[in-house]
Amino acid sequence: MIYADNAATTKMSRKAIEAMLPYMEEVWGNPSSLYVFGQKAKDALDNARERVAACLGASAGGIYFTSGGSEADNQAILSAAKEGARKGKKHIISTAFEHHAVLHTLEKLKREGFDIELLDVHENGIVSAEQVAKAIRDDTALVTIMFANNEIGSVQPIEEIGAVCRERKVLFHTDAVQAAGHIPIDVQKQNIDMLSLSGHKFHGPKGVGVLYARKGIPLTNVIEGGAQERGKRGGTENVPAIMGMTAALEDACAHIHENTEKILKLRKRLVEGLRKIPHSVQNGDGEHFLPGTISFCFEGIEGESLLLLLDDKGICASSGSACTSGSLDPSHVLLAIGRPHEVAHGSLRLSIGENNTEEDVDQILRAVPEVVDYLRGISPLWKDKFVGKREFLLPE
Amino acid sequence: MALYSEKVMDHFRNPRNVGSIENADGVGEVGNAKCGDIMKIYLKIDDDVVSDVKFETFGCGSAIASSSMATELIKGKPVSEVLTLTNKAVTEALDGLPAHKLHCSVLAEEAIQAAIEDYRSKQGRREGFDDDRRKKTRQRNSPVDCFAEGLIQWFLKHDYAVEGRRRRGRE
Ligand SMILES: Cc1ncc(COP(=O)(O)O)c(C=O)c1O
């Protein structure tokens, strides 16, 4: 099997698994218990908090463990909204191509009377600091913009956006779920007030993540309960998962440059090969991108059938077609960068990692053009375009 | 559990009757690019019997499988019998489709009805054809938006298939 869907989730690393085992087999006490056995687990948590903070250039006091990226996004946004509302600020700035964990939370706030402004991300999938500066008002409570997009991989000018927010004294949150462990993060240098990340995108376990919040930012609970996470997130901590995530994050951050180099080599060949397919377009930015995330649209075909046939050839990939999103519309990300519905239906996302090989690239480059050709061959839409009865939307 | 039944995957991987027929006696095309599925059916009809049928489909796995199965179900059948083909028959022959994919079987039914209508209009005969049904097809054929498709899906998902058909003047 060729796994090329690392933006969906990643294989757990040996290091992550080994970091978890002691906290299932030996130190399995409750960190809230006062006896030494429980306090050993508490020590482990404190240690993990320090190490995660070090990876982000943050202080341990700003690290809150959550059940994943979605929860961290929810909590960051709801906290900023509540604090904003208290001060009479109900304007929130974001982008049209955020993850649903952000967008659906914003929709909820909109129903509660918040004014949600979604900035245009342009055809290359990038929002500028100037756009943010222009959009900020006196009643802006929060700017929330993702670090890197999960479907097309475009990376935002986070440091500049953060600087604008600092200057205008507006809270800035970034969903760094796709970036963490893949792009260097330093919350101080990058002017980040709040940040979300998720363990399973960098070879850690699923169902665990982090919310970072700069000291002094009042957090609102999403989960009410005990005094865990300094009272900001109830529920007995998932110690094994937190230890696994921490080990994975440290490992990813320690090898970020060598991994990037390796992945970029594979990416170059993949992109060059896929570009040869006529009437296709690459999505994302040519300069600011996640090394492993590659997105294309192929005219005249539909993404789900493409994925099924690639699956038959042992290739795991992803698409933003309506049929794969389980809704009637293709991915909101592809629509946000201006792809027409018809084109967006024919999308393919390959997300590779350092575990992929040159042979994987060879096989993908054999399989994708073959499958695209086959599907075009049975597509009445393609045929109409080919004989000139309909216009091609993408250049040859 | 896989997303699709073995039958669906078989017809998706090895679609029957793919292609086109030159100088077909009837051609029907339904769906639109915006919604992500288009089906085109070509019929060869001799003595009011479907002697050959081919299809071309732009769409997801279940759209391709539904077209393939539908063509198998009508091959060699008299036109009068083809007119009674329902999406339910297509779905059953495929050992079922996921709820959100049932509209693919509806498209297959409509593509075949559209091809028969084309045949009949070429013949100058319209008996046995449900005009109301054709009108619906035409509406969905235009790229208004995917609202009609959404409604059908909703009906099907909520097990209102029969109710939905009645409302659409089918039964
Ligand atoms: C950009 C982005 N944000 C949030 C999430 C949600 O993370 P989790 O699955 O840990 O809830 C994901 C993962 O799919 C993501 O890609």
Coordinates of C-alpha atoms in Angstrom, one line a residue, chain B:
Chain B
M1 CA -17.2 -2.5 5.9
A2 CA -16.6 -1.1 2.5
L3 CA -18.5 1.9 1.2
Y4 CA -20.1 -0.1 -1.6
S5 CA -21.4 -3.6 -2.1
E6 CA -19.4 -6.2 -4.1
K7 CA -21.9 -5.8 -6.9
V8 CA -21.4 -2.0 -7.1
M9 CA -17.7 -2.4 -7.1
D10 CA -17.8 -5.1 -9.8
H11 CA -19.9 -2.8 -12.1
F12 CA -17.7 0.1 -11.2
R13 CA -14.5 -1.7 -12.0
N14 CA -15.8 -3.6 -15.0
P15 CA -18.6 -1.5 -16.3
R16 CA -20.8 -3.3 -18.9
N17 CA -21.8 -1.6 -22.1
V18 CA -19.5 1.4 -21.9
G19 CA -19.2 3.5 -25.1
S20 CA -21.4 5.1 -27.6
I21 CA -23.5 4.0 -30.6
E22 CA -23.3 5.8 -33.9
N23 CA -26.6 6.7 -35.4
A24 CA -28.3 5.6 -32.2
D25 CA -32.1 5.3 -32.3
G26 CA -32.4 7.1 -29.0
V27 CA -30.0 9.2 -26.9
G28 CA -30.7 10.5 -23.4
E29 CA -28.5 12.7 -21.3
V30 CA -29.3 13.8 -17.8
G31 CA -27.5 15.5 -14.9
N32 CA -25.1 18.4 -15.1
A33 CA -21.4 19.1 -14.6
K34 CA -22.0 21.4 -11.7
C35 CA -23.6 18.7 -9.6
G36 CA -20.8 16.3 -10.5
D37 CA -22.7 13.7 -12.5
I38 CA -23.8 13.3 -16.1
M39 CA -25.1 10.1 -17.7
K40 CA -25.6 9.5 -21.4
I41 CA -27.4 6.5 -22.7
Y42 CA -27.4 5.3 -26.4
L43 CA -30.1 2.9 -27.6
K44 CA -30.3 0.8 -30.7
I45 CA -33.9 -0.4 -31.1
D46 CA -35.2 -3.0 -33.5
D47 CA -38.8 -3.9 -33.6
D48 CA -39.4 -2.0 -30.4
V49 CA -36.8 -4.1 -28.6
V50 CA -33.6 -2.7 -27.2
S51 CA -31.1 -4.6 -29.3
D52 CA -28.1 -2.7 -28.1
V53 CA -27.3 -0.1 -25.4
K54 CA -24.2 1.9 -24.4
F55 CA -23.5 4.5 -21.8
E56 CA -21.0 7.2 -20.9
T57 CA -20.9 8.6 -17.4
F58 CA -19.1 11.4 -15.6
G59 CA -19.6 10.8 -11.9
C60 CA -18.7 8.9 -8.8
G61 CA -18.3 5.2 -8.4
S62 CA -22.0 4.6 -7.8
A63 CA -23.0 6.7 -10.8
I64 CA -20.8 4.5 -13.1
A65 CA -22.1 1.3 -11.5
S66 CA -25.7 2.5 -11.7
S67 CA -25.4 3.2 -15.4
S68 CA -23.7 -0.1 -16.0
M69 CA -26.4 -2.0 -14.1
A70 CA -29.2 -0.1 -15.8
T71 CA -28.0 -0.9 -19.2
E72 CA -27.8 -4.6 -18.3
L73 CA -31.3 -4.5 -17.0
I74 CA -32.8 -3.1 -20.3
K75 CA -30.7 -4.9 -22.8
G76 CA -32.9 -7.1 -25.0
K77 CA -36.0 -5.9 -23.4
P78 CA -39.1 -4.5 -25.3
V79 CA -39.5 -0.7 -25.0
S80 CA -42.7 -1.1 -23.1
E81 CA -40.8 -3.0 -20.4
V82 CA -37.9 -0.6 -20.4
L83 CA -40.4 2.2 -19.5
T84 CA -41.2 0.4 -16.3
L85 CA -37.6 0.4 -15.1
T86 CA -37.3 2.2 -11.7
N87 CA -34.3 3.4 -9.8
K88 CA -35.4 0.9 -7.1
A89 CA -34.8 -2.0 -9.5
V90 CA -31.4 -0.6 -10.3
T91 CA -30.5 -0.2 -6.6
E92 CA -31.8 -3.7 -5.8
A93 CA -29.8 -5.3 -8.6
L94 CA -26.7 -3.6 -7.2
D95 CA -27.4 -5.1 -3.7
G96 CA -28.2 -1.6 -2.5
L97 CA -26.5 1.8 -2.5
P98 CA -25.6 4.1 0.5
A99 CA -28.4 6.5 1.2
H100 CA -26.6 9.5 0.0
K101 CA -25.8 7.8 -3.3
L102 CA -29.4 6.7 -4.2
H103 CA -29.7 9.7 -6.5
C104 CA -27.3 8.0 -8.8
S105 CA -29.8 5.2 -9.5
V106 CA -32.5 7.9 -10.1
L107 CA -30.2 9.5 -12.7
A108 CA -29.8 6.1 -14.4
E109 CA -33.5 5.7 -14.6
E110 CA -34.0 9.2 -15.9
A111 CA -31.2 8.8 -18.5
I112 CA -32.9 5.7 -19.9
Q113 CA -36.4 7.3 -20.0
A114 CA -34.9 10.3 -21.8
A115 CA -33.3 8.0 -24.4
I116 CA -36.6 6.3 -24.9
E117 CA -38.4 9.6 -25.2
D118 CA -35.8 10.6 -27.9
Y119 CA -36.5 7.4 -29.7
R120 CA -40.3 7.9 -29.5
S121 CA -40.1 11.5 -30.7
K122 CA -38.0 10.4 -33.6
Q123 CA -40.7 7.9 -34.3
G124 CA -43.3 10.5 -33.9
R125 CA -45.1 8.4 -31.2
R126 CA -45.5 9.3 -27.6
E127 CA -47.8 6.6 -26.2
G128 CA -46.9 5.1 -23.0
F129 CA -44.7 7.9 -22.0
D130 CA -45.1 9.9 -18.8
D131 CA -44.8 13.5 -19.9
D132 CA -44.7 14.8 -16.3
R133 CA -41.8 12.6 -15.5
R134 CA -39.9 13.9 -18.5
K135 CA -40.6 17.4 -17.4
K136 CA -38.9 16.7 -14.1
T137 CA -35.9 15.3 -15.9
R138 CA -35.6 18.4 -18.0
Q139 CA -35.7 20.6 -14.9
R140 CA -32.9 18.7 -13.3
N141 CA -31.0 18.6 -16.6
S142 CA -30.6 22.4 -16.5
P143 CA -27.8 23.5 -14.3
V144 CA -30.0 25.5 -11.9
D145 CA -28.3 24.2 -8.9
C146 CA -28.3 20.9 -7.1
F147 CA -31.4 21.7 -5.2
A148 CA -33.6 19.2 -7.0
E149 CA -31.0 16.6 -6.4
G150 CA -30.9 17.5 -2.8
L151 CA -34.6 17.1 -2.4
I152 CA -34.5 13.7 -4.0
Q153 CA -31.8 12.6 -1.7
W154 CA -33.7 13.8 1.2
F155 CA -36.8 11.9 0.3
L156 CA -34.8 8.8 -0.3
K157 CA -32.8 9.1 2.8
H158 CA -35.9 9.5 4.9
D159 CA -37.4 6.4 3.3
Y160 CA -40.0 8.5 1.5
A161 CA -39.1 7.0 -1.8
V162 CA -42.7 6.1 -2.5
E163 CA -44.0 9.4 -1.2
G164 CA -41.4 11.3 -3.2
R165 CA -42.3 9.5 -6.4
R166 CA -46.0 10.2 -5.9
R167 CA -45.3 13.8 -5.3
R168 CA -43.3 13.9 -8.4
G169 CA -46.2 12.5 -10.3
R170 CA -44.8 9.1 -10.9
E171 CA -47.2 6.7 -9.4

